[in-house]
């Protein structure tokens, strides 16, 4: 394909990953939280006098609360603290709005009014849902999940949404349906992407699962986070959350769900199948071609962006729910 021999600017620079040597040196003398230079690139969070950018950031997170919310008893706890909302809300990946982590402001251009989600393909009851109908049709619950990015950073996030299998039950996949493709919003006037290679990235962003993965208890559609509607930078108004897979499998701002016979082409896998495989289960024993996946930088508390180095767990700690899918 045309882009294969071009420079690959989407490859994150090495300083976004902790090189193993740095990590091991650090580990030998640092206990607990490690604050690093990324903190300097975030909005300094102050208690008293807020900067204009901090006020603007907080406004993007100040969204309607989801009423009568209950936390799922099964998925209410992980052995780590929930990441501070203001950190999760300003350290994002959303390539449609740029290739840095700081897309929260650009992402506010996403037009979420009158959002529709088309559910189509090999199903008995294809339907285009209005987002408000979706939110009313499927009971919403809060689930606290670990989140592990392929770039070796992680968070714990309190999502609000409904299990994917609830949507499957409503549309009734036909027996020929073996895969599901999820497509993100794309409009080249709005989602202008990283400026440097516009034109040859395989937009729109797409992700895919097997039908068995989508039917798994853990597979989730989020419409909210931290008890309120989903901010645009997190992929409003509907995104995928697949906690045993690397974060790139969780497509944001979904407009289409299609049930298919064949495995669909997906965004990162099309760009570089060697670096981003279709399955993308979190696996500490399988290094990324350019860095180890054995550990992760767990981002949790402020005041700046700081992290603790943690061991990465197989299936991100969800093996008891999903390992049997791959045996
Ligand atoms: N979905 C779309 N449409 N575009 C993206 O660039 N990035 C993915 C995933 N979903 C991405 C996307 C990656 S690489 C990660 S790690 C997560 O979104 C980040 O989610 P967050 O910003 O809400 O933490």
Tab-separated table of N, CA and C in Angstrom, residues 218-299:
chain	number	residue	atom	x	y	z
A	218	UNK	N	-17.382	-8.962	29.669
A	218	UNK	CA	-16.595	-7.742	29.908
A	218	UNK	C	-16.748	-6.690	28.811
A	219	UNK	N	-17.082	-7.134	27.587
A	219	UNK	CA	-17.099	-6.193	26.453
A	219	UNK	C	-18.208	-5.167	26.679
A	220	UNK	N	-17.874	-3.890	26.569
A	220	UNK	CA	-18.744	-2.831	27.096
A	220	UNK	C	-18.822	-1.666	26.107
A	221	UNK	N	-20.000	-1.083	26.016
A	221	UNK	CA	-20.153	0.197	25.311
A	221	UNK	C	-20.252	1.273	26.386
A	222	UNK	N	-19.374	2.252	26.349
A	222	UNK	CA	-19.445	3.333	27.337
A	222	UNK	C	-20.161	4.538	26.736
A	223	UNK	N	-21.067	5.112	27.550
A	223	UNK	CA	-21.717	6.383	27.197
A	223	UNK	C	-21.357	7.447	28.235
A	224	UNK	N	-20.595	7.023	29.242
A	224	UNK	CA	-20.210	7.955	30.295
A	224	UNK	C	-18.940	7.513	30.990
A	225	UNK	N	-18.470	8.372	31.861
A	225	UNK	CA	-17.273	8.092	32.663
A	225	UNK	C	-17.340	9.020	33.889
A	226	UNK	N	-16.827	8.598	35.014
A	226	UNK	CA	-16.856	9.385	36.261
A	226	UNK	C	-18.283	9.866	36.589
A	227	UNK	N	-19.266	9.015	36.303
A	227	UNK	CA	-20.638	9.308	36.710
A	227	UNK	C	-21.393	10.285	35.822
A	228	UNK	N	-20.750	10.770	34.751
A	228	UNK	CA	-21.453	11.721	33.874
A	228	UNK	C	-21.266	11.313	32.413
A	229	UNK	N	-21.892	12.072	31.520
A	229	UNK	CA	-21.767	11.778	30.085
A	229	UNK	C	-20.293	11.753	29.673
A	230	UNK	N	-20.054	11.085	28.573
A	230	UNK	CA	-18.673	10.931	28.102
A	230	UNK	C	-18.162	12.254	27.517
A	231	UNK	N	-17.034	12.756	27.999
A	231	UNK	CA	-16.449	13.947	27.360
A	231	UNK	C	-15.991	13.621	25.932
A	232	UNK	N	-15.923	14.649	25.128
A	232	UNK	CA	-15.583	14.425	23.716
A	232	UNK	C	-14.204	13.796	23.562
A	233	UNK	N	-13.258	14.208	24.402
A	233	UNK	CA	-11.899	13.655	24.266
A	233	UNK	C	-11.850	12.160	24.565
A	234	UNK	N	-12.829	11.645	25.308
A	234	UNK	CA	-12.877	10.206	25.603
A	234	UNK	C	-13.708	9.439	24.565
A	235	UNK	N	-14.255	10.154	23.561
A	235	UNK	CA	-14.976	9.434	22.503
A	235	UNK	C	-16.479	9.495	22.611
A	236	UNK	N	-17.000	10.656	23.015
A	236	UNK	CA	-18.456	10.841	23.112
A	236	UNK	C	-19.087	10.587	21.748
A	237	UNK	N	-20.353	10.186	21.710
A	237	UNK	CA	-21.176	9.832	22.874
A	237	UNK	C	-21.191	8.330	23.154
A	238	UNK	N	-20.463	7.546	22.331
A	238	UNK	CA	-20.464	6.085	22.508
A	238	UNK	C	-19.107	5.541	22.086
A	239	UNK	N	-18.478	4.772	22.955
A	239	UNK	CA	-17.188	4.157	22.594
A	239	UNK	C	-17.132	2.718	23.095
A	240	UNK	N	-16.182	1.987	22.561
A	240	UNK	CA	-15.960	0.613	23.009
A	240	UNK	C	-14.999	0.608	24.199
A	241	UNK	N	-15.204	-0.334	25.125
A	241	UNK	CA	-14.236	-0.561	26.203
A	241	UNK	C	-14.026	-2.066	26.311
A	242	UNK	N	-12.831	-2.500	25.982
A	242	UNK	CA	-12.512	-3.934	25.945
A	242	UNK	C	-11.303	-4.117	26.867
A	243	UNK	N	-11.529	-4.315	28.153
A	243	UNK	CA	-10.438	-4.125	29.114
A	243	UNK	C	-9.314	-5.144	29.066
A	244	UNK	N	-9.509	-6.286	28.416
A	244	UNK	CA	-8.422	-7.264	28.355
A	244	UNK	C	-7.538	-7.064	27.115
A	245	UNK	N	-7.876	-6.062	26.312
A	245	UNK	CA	-7.100	-5.766	25.098
A	245	UNK	C	-6.426	-4.405	25.233
A	246	UNK	N	-5.428	-4.168	24.401
A	246	UNK	CA	-4.788	-2.854	24.400
A	246	UNK	C	-5.818	-1.784	24.011
A	247	UNK	N	-5.575	-0.589	24.545
A	247	UNK	CA	-6.557	0.500	24.421
A	247	UNK	C	-6.948	0.833	22.994
A	248	UNK	N	-6.073	0.575	22.011
A	248	UNK	CA	-6.427	0.977	20.639
A	248	UNK	C	-7.598	0.175	20.088
A	249	UNK	N	-7.919	-0.984	20.747
A	249	UNK	CA	-9.078	-1.763	20.292
A	249	UNK	C	-10.390	-1.059	20.635
A	250	UNK	N	-10.329	-0.059	21.518
A	250	UNK	CA	-11.550	0.617	21.975
A	250	UNK	C	-11.871	1.834	21.135
A	251	UNK	N	-12.476	1.624	19.960
A	251	UNK	CA	-12.774	2.753	19.065
A	251	UNK	C	-13.714	3.742	19.748
A	252	UNK	N	-13.457	5.028	19.461
A	252	UNK	CA	-14.240	6.118	20.060
A	252	UNK	C	-15.320	6.608	19.094
A	253	UNK	N	-16.278	7.319	19.646
A	253	UNK	CA	-17.289	8.047	18.850
A	253	UNK	C	-17.846	7.174	17.720
A	254	UNK	N	-18.502	6.096	18.112
A	254	UNK	CA	-18.945	5.076	17.152
A	254	UNK	C	-20.216	5.485	16.414
A	255	UNK	N	-20.166	5.318	15.096
A	255	UNK	CA	-21.354	5.622	14.289
A	255	UNK	C	-21.934	4.372	13.626
A	256	UNK	N	-21.118	3.301	13.588
A	256	UNK	CA	-21.612	2.109	12.889
A	256	UNK	C	-21.056	0.842	13.525
A	257	UNK	N	-21.938	-0.157	13.658
A	257	UNK	CA	-21.544	-1.482	14.152
A	257	UNK	C	-22.038	-2.467	13.094
A	258	UNK	N	-21.135	-3.246	12.527
A	258	UNK	CA	-21.527	-4.118	11.413
A	258	UNK	C	-21.109	-5.556	11.674
A	259	UNK	N	-22.056	-6.471	11.564
A	259	UNK	CA	-21.788	-7.902	11.783
A	259	UNK	C	-21.413	-8.522	10.445
A	260	UNK	N	-20.288	-9.260	10.456
A	260	UNK	CA	-19.686	-9.708	9.202
A	260	UNK	C	-19.302	-11.181	9.245
A	261	UNK	N	-19.105	-11.730	8.049
A	261	UNK	CA	-18.632	-13.109	7.949
A	261	UNK	C	-17.103	-13.154	8.069
A	262	UNK	N	-16.456	-12.155	7.491
A	262	UNK	CA	-14.987	-12.146	7.433
A	262	UNK	C	-14.417	-11.133	8.421
A	263	UNK	N	-13.158	-11.366	8.769
A	263	UNK	CA	-12.459	-10.446	9.669
A	263	UNK	C	-12.336	-9.058	9.006
A	264	UNK	N	-12.757	-7.993	9.667
A	264	UNK	CA	-12.693	-6.663	9.043
A	264	UNK	C	-11.282	-6.064	9.092
A	265	UNK	N	-11.008	-5.176	8.153
A	265	UNK	CA	-9.753	-4.403	8.218
A	265	UNK	C	-9.908	-3.391	9.334
A	266	UNK	N	-8.865	-3.175	10.116
A	266	UNK	CA	-8.930	-2.212	11.212
A	266	UNK	C	-7.796	-1.196	11.060
A	267	UNK	N	-7.937	-0.085	11.759
A	267	UNK	CA	-7.086	1.082	11.523
A	267	UNK	C	-5.596	0.788	11.768
A	268	UNK	N	-5.220	0.494	13.020
A	268	UNK	CA	-3.794	0.315	13.330
A	268	UNK	C	-3.241	-0.941	12.696
A	269	UNK	N	-4.048	-1.974	12.590
A	269	UNK	CA	-3.585	-3.209	11.972
A	269	UNK	C	-3.310	-2.990	10.482
A	270	UNK	N	-4.060	-2.131	9.832
A	270	UNK	CA	-3.805	-1.810	8.426
A	270	UNK	C	-2.519	-0.999	8.306
A	271	UNK	N	-2.298	-0.100	9.239
A	271	UNK	CA	-1.096	0.741	9.203
A	271	UNK	C	0.157	-0.110	9.419
A	272	UNK	N	0.134	-0.969	10.413
A	272	UNK	CA	1.313	-1.784	10.678
A	272	UNK	C	0.931	-3.072	11.441
A	273	UNK	N	0.640	-4.134	10.685
A	273	UNK	CA	0.187	-5.378	11.332
A	273	UNK	C	1.229	-5.992	12.252
A	274	UNK	N	2.496	-5.681	11.995
A	274	UNK	CA	3.557	-6.225	12.831
A	274	UNK	C	3.541	-5.604	14.234
A	275	UNK	N	3.119	-4.364	14.317
A	275	UNK	CA	3.118	-3.660	15.606
A	275	UNK	C	1.763	-3.711	16.300
A	276	UNK	N	0.685	-3.867	15.534
A	276	UNK	CA	-0.664	-3.798	16.115
A	276	UNK	C	-1.498	-4.933	15.553
A	277	UNK	N	-1.444	-6.076	16.235
A	277	UNK	CA	-2.172	-7.221	15.693
A	277	UNK	C	-3.670	-7.079	15.933
A	278	UNK	N	-4.439	-7.829	15.169
A	278	UNK	CA	-5.901	-7.708	15.257
A	278	UNK	C	-6.383	-8.090	16.643
A	279	UNK	N	-5.821	-9.165	17.194
A	279	UNK	CA	-6.309	-9.648	18.489
A	279	UNK	C	-5.942	-8.701	19.634
A	280	UNK	N	-4.686	-8.298	19.675
A	280	UNK	CA	-4.221	-7.270	20.627
A	280	UNK	C	-4.621	-7.516	22.080
A	281	UNK	N	-4.565	-8.764	22.516
A	281	UNK	CA	-4.789	-9.028	23.943
A	281	UNK	C	-3.574	-8.559	24.733
A	282	UNK	N	-3.804	-7.981	25.900
A	282	UNK	CA	-2.676	-7.535	26.727
A	282	UNK	C	-1.861	-8.761	27.123
A	283	UNK	N	-0.581	-8.711	26.790
A	283	UNK	CA	0.265	-9.885	27.032
A	283	UNK	C	1.681	-9.448	27.407
A	284	UNK	N	2.012	-9.532	28.706
A	284	UNK	CA	3.337	-9.066	29.142
A	284	UNK	C	4.481	-9.891	28.562
A	285	UNK	N	4.176	-11.102	28.119
A	285	UNK	CA	5.238	-11.980	27.606
A	285	UNK	C	5.549	-11.706	26.137
A	286	UNK	N	4.730	-10.899	25.489
A	286	UNK	CA	4.954	-10.642	24.060
A	286	UNK	C	5.326	-9.172	23.877
A	287	UNK	N	6.618	-8.884	23.707
A	287	UNK	CA	7.017	-7.474	23.570
A	287	UNK	C	6.464	-6.869	22.281
A	288	UNK	N	6.186	-5.593	22.349
A	288	UNK	CA	5.946	-4.836	21.126
A	288	UNK	C	7.275	-4.839	20.372
A	289	UNK	N	7.295	-4.774	19.036
A	289	UNK	CA	8.596	-4.797	18.345
A	289	UNK	C	9.580	-3.735	18.825
A	290	UNK	N	9.067	-2.631	19.428
A	290	UNK	CA	9.993	-1.570	19.849
A	290	UNK	C	10.085	-1.354	21.354
A	291	UNK	N	9.357	-2.086	22.142
A	291	UNK	CA	9.496	-1.945	23.596
A	291	UNK	C	8.892	-3.155	24.293
A	292	UNK	N	9.276	-3.294	25.555
A	292	UNK	CA	8.753	-4.400	26.365
A	292	UNK	C	7.305	-4.102	26.773
A	293	UNK	N	6.515	-5.132	26.911
A	293	UNK	CA	5.164	-4.966	27.469
A	293	UNK	C	5.083	-5.579	28.868
A	294	UNK	N	6.237	-5.889	29.464
A	294	UNK	CA	6.233	-6.572	30.765
A	294	UNK	C	5.728	-5.685	31.895
A	295	UNK	N	5.936	-4.375	31.761
A	295	UNK	CA	5.500	-3.453	32.813
A	295	UNK	C	4.743	-2.286	32.188
A	296	UNK	N	4.134	-1.498	33.059
A	296	UNK	CA	3.374	-0.343	32.572
A	296	UNK	C	3.526	0.828	33.535
A	297	UNK	N	3.304	2.015	32.999
A	297	UNK	CA	3.337	3.224	33.818
A	297	UNK	C	1.899	3.506	34.229
A	298	UNK	N	1.585	3.224	35.486
A	298	UNK	CA	0.215	3.397	35.969
A	298	UNK	C	0.010	4.842	36.424
A	299	UNK	N	-0.877	5.529	35.721
A	299	UNK	CA	-1.141	6.951	35.985
A	299	UNK	C	-2.360	7.036	36.888
